[in-house]
Tab-separated table of C-alpha atoms in Angstrom:
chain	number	residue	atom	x	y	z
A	1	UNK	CA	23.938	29.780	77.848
A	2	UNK	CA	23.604	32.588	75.665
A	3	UNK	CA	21.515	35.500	77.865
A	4	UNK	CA	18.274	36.162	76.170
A	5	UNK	CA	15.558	39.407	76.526
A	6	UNK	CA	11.701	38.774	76.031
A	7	UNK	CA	9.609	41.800	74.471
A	8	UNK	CA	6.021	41.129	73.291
A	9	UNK	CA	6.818	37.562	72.469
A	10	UNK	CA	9.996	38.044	70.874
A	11	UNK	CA	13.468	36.436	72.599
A	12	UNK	CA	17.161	37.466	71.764
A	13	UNK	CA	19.519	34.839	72.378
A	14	UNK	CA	18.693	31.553	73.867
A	15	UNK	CA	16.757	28.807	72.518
A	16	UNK	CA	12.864	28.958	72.388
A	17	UNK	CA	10.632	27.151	74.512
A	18	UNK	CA	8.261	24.833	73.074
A	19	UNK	CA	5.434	27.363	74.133
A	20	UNK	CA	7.275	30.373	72.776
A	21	UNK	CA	4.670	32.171	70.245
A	22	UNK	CA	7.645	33.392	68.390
A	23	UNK	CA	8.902	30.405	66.755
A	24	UNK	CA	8.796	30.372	63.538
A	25	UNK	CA	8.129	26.936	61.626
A	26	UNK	CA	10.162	26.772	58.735
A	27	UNK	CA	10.484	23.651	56.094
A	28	UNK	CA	13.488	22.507	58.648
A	29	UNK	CA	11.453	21.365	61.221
A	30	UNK	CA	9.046	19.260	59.266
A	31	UNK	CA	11.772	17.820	57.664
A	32	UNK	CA	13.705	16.957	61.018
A	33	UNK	CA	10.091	15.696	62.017
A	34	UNK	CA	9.948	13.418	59.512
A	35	UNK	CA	13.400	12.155	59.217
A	36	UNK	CA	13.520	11.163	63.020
A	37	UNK	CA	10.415	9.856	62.884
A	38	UNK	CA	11.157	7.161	59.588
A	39	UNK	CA	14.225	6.366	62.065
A	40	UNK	CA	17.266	8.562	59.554
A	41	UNK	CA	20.367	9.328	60.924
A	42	UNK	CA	19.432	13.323	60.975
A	43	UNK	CA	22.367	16.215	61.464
A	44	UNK	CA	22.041	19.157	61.482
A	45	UNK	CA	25.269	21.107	60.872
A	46	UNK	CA	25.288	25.327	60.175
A	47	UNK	CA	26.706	28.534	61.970
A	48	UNK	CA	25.464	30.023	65.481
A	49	UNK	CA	22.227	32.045	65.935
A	50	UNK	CA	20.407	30.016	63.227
A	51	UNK	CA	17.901	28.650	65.607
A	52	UNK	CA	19.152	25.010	65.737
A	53	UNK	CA	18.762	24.274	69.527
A	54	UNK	CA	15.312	25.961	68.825
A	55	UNK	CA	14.396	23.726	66.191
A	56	UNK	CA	15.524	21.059	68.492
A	57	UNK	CA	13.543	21.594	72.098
A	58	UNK	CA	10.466	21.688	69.435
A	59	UNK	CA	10.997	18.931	67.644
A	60	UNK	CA	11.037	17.188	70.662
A	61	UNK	CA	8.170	18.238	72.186
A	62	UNK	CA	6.445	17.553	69.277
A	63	UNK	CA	7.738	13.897	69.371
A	64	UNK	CA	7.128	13.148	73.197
A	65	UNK	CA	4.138	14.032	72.465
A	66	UNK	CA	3.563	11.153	70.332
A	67	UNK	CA	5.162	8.826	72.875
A	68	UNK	CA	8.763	8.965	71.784
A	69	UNK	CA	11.359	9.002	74.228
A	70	UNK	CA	13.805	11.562	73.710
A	71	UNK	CA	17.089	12.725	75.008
A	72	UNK	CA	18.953	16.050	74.746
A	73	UNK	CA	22.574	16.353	75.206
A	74	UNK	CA	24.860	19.358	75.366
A	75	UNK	CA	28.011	17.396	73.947
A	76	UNK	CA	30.025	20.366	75.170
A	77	UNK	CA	29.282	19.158	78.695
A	78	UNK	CA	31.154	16.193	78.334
A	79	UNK	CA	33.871	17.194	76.082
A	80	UNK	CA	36.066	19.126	78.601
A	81	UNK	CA	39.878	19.735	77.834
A	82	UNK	CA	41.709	16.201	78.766
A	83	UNK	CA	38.636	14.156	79.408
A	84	UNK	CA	39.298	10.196	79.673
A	85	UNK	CA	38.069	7.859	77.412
A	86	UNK	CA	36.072	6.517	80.634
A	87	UNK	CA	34.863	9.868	81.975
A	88	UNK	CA	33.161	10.704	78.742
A	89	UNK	CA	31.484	7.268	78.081
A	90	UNK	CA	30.383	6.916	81.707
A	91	UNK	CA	29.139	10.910	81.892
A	92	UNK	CA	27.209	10.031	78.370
A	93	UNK	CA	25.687	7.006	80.392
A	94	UNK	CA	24.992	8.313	83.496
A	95	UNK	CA	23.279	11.408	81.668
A	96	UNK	CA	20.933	8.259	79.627
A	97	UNK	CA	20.309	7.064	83.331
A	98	UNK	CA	18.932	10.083	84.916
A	99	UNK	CA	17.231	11.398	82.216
A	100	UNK	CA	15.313	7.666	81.269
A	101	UNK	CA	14.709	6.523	84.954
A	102	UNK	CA	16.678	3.576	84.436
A	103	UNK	CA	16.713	0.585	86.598
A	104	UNK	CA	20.947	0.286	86.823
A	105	UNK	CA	23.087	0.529	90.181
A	106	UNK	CA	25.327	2.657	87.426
A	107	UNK	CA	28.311	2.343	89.580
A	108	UNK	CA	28.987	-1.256	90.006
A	109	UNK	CA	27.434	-1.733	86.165
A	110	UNK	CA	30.076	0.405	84.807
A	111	UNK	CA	32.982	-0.516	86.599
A	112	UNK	CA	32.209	-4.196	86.603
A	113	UNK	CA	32.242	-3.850	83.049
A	114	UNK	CA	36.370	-2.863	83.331
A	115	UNK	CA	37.548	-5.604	81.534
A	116	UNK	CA	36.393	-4.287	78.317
A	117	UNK	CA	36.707	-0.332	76.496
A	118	UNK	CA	34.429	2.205	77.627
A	119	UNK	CA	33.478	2.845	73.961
A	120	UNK	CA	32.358	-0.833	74.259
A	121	UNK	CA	30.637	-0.764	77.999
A	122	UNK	CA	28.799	1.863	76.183
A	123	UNK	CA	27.573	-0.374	73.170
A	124	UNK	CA	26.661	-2.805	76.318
A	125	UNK	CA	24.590	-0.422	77.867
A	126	UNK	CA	22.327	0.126	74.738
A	127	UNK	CA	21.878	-3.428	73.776
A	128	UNK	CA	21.419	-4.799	77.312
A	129	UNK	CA	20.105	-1.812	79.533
A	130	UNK	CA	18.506	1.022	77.233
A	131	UNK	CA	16.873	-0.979	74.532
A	132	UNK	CA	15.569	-3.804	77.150
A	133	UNK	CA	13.787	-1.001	79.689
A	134	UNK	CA	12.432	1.337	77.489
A	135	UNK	CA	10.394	-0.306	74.832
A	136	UNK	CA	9.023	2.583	72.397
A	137	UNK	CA	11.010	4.500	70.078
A	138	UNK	CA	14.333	6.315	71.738
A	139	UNK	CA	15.352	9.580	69.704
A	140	UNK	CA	19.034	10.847	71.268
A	141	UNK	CA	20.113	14.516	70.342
A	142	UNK	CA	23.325	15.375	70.091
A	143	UNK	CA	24.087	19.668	70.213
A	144	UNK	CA	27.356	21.119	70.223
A	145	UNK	CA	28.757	18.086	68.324
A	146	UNK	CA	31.318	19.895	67.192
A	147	UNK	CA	33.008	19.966	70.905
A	148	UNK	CA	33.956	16.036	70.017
A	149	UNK	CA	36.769	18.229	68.274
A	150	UNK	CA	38.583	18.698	71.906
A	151	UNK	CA	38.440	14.586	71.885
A	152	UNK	CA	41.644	12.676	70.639
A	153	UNK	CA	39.062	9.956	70.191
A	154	UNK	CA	36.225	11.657	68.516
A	155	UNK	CA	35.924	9.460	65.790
A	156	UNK	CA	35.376	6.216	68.105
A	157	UNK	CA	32.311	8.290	68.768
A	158	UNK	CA	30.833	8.179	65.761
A	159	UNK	CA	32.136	4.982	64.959
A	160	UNK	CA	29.528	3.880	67.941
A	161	UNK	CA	26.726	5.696	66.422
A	162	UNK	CA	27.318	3.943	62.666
A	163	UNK	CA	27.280	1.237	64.745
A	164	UNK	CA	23.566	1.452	66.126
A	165	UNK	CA	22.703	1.954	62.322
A	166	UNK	CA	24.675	-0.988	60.735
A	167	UNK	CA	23.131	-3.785	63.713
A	168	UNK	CA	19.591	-2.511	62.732
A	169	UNK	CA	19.967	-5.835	60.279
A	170	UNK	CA	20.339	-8.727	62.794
A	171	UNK	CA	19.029	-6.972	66.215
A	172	UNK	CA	15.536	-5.469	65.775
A	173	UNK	CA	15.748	-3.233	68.657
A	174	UNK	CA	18.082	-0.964	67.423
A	175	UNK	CA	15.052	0.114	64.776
A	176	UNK	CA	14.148	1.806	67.873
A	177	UNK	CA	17.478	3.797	67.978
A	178	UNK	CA	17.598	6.759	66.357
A	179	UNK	CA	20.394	9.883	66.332
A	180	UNK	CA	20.193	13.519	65.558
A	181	UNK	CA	23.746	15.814	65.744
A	182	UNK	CA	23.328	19.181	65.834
A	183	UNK	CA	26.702	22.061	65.761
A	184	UNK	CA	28.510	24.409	64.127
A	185	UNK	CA	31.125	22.187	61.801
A	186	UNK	CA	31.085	20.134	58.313
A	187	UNK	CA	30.532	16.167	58.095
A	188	UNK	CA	34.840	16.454	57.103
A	189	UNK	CA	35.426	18.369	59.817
A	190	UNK	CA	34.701	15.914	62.407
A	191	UNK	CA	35.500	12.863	60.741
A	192	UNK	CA	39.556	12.539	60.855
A	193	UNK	CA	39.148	8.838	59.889
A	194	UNK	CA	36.525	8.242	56.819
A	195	UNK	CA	35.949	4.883	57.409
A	196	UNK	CA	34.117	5.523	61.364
A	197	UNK	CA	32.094	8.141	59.726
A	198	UNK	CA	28.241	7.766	60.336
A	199	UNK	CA	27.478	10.365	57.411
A	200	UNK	CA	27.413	7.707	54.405
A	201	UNK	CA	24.247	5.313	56.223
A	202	UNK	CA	20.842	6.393	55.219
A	203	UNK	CA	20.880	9.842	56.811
A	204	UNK	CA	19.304	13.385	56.532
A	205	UNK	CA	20.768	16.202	55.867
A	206	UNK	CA	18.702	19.365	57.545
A	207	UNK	CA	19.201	22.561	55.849
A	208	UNK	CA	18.747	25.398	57.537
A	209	UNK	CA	17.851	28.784	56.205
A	210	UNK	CA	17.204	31.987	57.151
A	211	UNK	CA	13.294	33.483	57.886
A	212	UNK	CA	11.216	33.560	55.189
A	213	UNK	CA	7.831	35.970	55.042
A	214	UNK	CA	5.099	33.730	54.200
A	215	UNK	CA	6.687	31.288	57.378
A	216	UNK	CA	7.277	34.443	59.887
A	217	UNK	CA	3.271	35.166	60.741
A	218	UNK	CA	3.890	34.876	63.940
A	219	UNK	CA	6.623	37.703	64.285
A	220	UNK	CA	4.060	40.237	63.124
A	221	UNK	CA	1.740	39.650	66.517
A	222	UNK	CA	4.129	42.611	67.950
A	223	UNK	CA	3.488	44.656	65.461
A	224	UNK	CA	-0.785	44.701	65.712
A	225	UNK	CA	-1.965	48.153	67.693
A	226	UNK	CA	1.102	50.138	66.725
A	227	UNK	CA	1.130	49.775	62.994
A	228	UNK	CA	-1.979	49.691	60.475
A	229	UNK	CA	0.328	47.383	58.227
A	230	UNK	CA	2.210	44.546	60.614
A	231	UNK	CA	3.120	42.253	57.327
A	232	UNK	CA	4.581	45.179	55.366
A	233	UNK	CA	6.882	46.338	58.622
A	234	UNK	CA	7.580	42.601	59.168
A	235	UNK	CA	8.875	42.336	55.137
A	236	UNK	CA	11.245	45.273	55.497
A	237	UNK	CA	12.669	44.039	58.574
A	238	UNK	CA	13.468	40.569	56.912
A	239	UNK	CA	14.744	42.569	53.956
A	240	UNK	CA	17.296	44.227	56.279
A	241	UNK	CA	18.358	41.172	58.739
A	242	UNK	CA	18.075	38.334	55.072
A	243	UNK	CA	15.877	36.388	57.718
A	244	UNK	CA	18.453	35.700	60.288
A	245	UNK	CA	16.787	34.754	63.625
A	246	UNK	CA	19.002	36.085	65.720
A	247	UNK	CA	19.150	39.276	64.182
A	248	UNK	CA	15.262	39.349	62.799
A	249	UNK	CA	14.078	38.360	66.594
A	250	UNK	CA	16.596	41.584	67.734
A	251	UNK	CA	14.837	44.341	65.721
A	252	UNK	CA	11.024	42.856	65.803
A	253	UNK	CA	11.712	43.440	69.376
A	254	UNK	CA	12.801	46.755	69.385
A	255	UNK	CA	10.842	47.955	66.936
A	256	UNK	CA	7.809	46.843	68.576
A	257	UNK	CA	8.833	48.243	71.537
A	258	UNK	CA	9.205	51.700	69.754
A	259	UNK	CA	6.003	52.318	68.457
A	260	UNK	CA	6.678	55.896	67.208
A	261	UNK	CA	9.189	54.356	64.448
A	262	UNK	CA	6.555	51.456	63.742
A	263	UNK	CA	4.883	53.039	61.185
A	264	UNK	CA	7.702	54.382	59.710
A	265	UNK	CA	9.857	51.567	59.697
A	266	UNK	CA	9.447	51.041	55.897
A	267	UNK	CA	11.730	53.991	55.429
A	268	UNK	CA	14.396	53.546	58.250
A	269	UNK	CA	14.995	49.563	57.586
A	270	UNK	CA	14.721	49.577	53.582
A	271	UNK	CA	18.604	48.695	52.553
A	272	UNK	CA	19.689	52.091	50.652
């Protein structure tokens, strides 16, 4: 995990907690919100230090909140160089089994289930275990999808998750199924096989831009004591980082921590 430095609220690197008051809402994570919660196949798909795992651990807590059940996964976890069909499915299940509390001798499930793929001892396990023992909605993340790239069968992978989708027709359960896949990659770069992708069912695409000022109120709490004008210092600092978290969260932080330059931070940030 990336290492990450706290300064009057402010954290570099790392994803935010769901208490941290530094988070900035922004129109992503109503719109993740509300996609999950209509039951859309969400993704969420842009370059590092954009504040997607962020976006995630609140989203969640905002849905457990409302009595969802939700699961993260770090898909790089599982995706290690020369991993076995089996050793990925059964890791991805096992993970669903601590992290639910299932009621599954996991061990003699799995392997008495030998007689058929892993990919499909997997589809087993949602029908028969998941979706019978926990009966309120299920919302699965997905980060790091983009690791499925190390996989020579990534796209039996998403072929599962279309799946889910496409038997929301004749099972009912699966309505409780939902998926969110979050990385650094394109819908073409980890689909080698069109027809397995799960990007053409009804699905939401989550765009994610940088900080904007009237959404970044919160950044300016570092500023109050050292500066007689925290929005103006907070508009030429997102002027000189374009709103990139990452790099926005970096200088709030030091220049609150340098309250000599505060006031004068017009002048030494303003792009020349």
């Amino acid at each position: 995990m990336t290492n990450s430095k706290q300064s009057n609220g402010y954290q570099v690197g790392g994803s935010l907690g769901e208490s941290a008051s530094s988070h900035v809402l922004r129109q992503a994570d109503s719109q993740l919100y509300e996609g999950l919660k209509t039951g859309k196949f969400c993704y969420l798909l842009n370059c590092r230090q954009m504040g997607k795992s962020s976006l995630r651990v609140h989203t969640m807590a905002r849905l457990k909140k409302e009595g969802v059940a939700c699961v993260a996964f770090e898909m790089r976890e599982l995706c290690l160089h020369e991993v076995t069909e089996d050793e990925f499915y059964g890791g991805f299940v096992s993970y669903l089994v601590s992290e639910f509390n299932l009621d599954i001798e996991l061990e003699s499930w799995w392997y008495g289930q030998n007689l058929i793929h892993p990919g499909q001892r997997l589809t087993k396990f949602i029908e028969e275990i998941l979706l019978e023992q926990i009966t309120q909605s299920i919302i699965i993340f997905v980060d790091e999808i983009d690791s499925v790239l190390n996989l020579s069968f990534q796209d039996d992978f998403f072929a599962f998750i279309r799946s889910c989708y496409n038997k929301r027709a004749d099972k009912l359960k699966y309505n409780r199924l939902t998926f969110a896949l979050l990385g650094v990659a394109t819908p073409a770069d980890l689909i080698a096989d069109s027809s397995h992708t799960p990007f053409n069912i009804e699905s939401e695409a989550i765009e994610l831009t940088g900080f904007q000022l009237d959404e970044a109120t919160p950044l300016e709490k570092g500023f109050i004591g050292i500066t007689s004008n925290p929005r103006a210092v907070l508009h030429e600092i997102l002027l000189w980082t374009g709103g990139q978290p990452f790099l926005t969260q970096w200088v709030c932080q030091l220049v609150s921590s340098l309250s000599h330059i505060a006031e004068g931070v017009e002048l030494v940030l303003r792009p020349q």
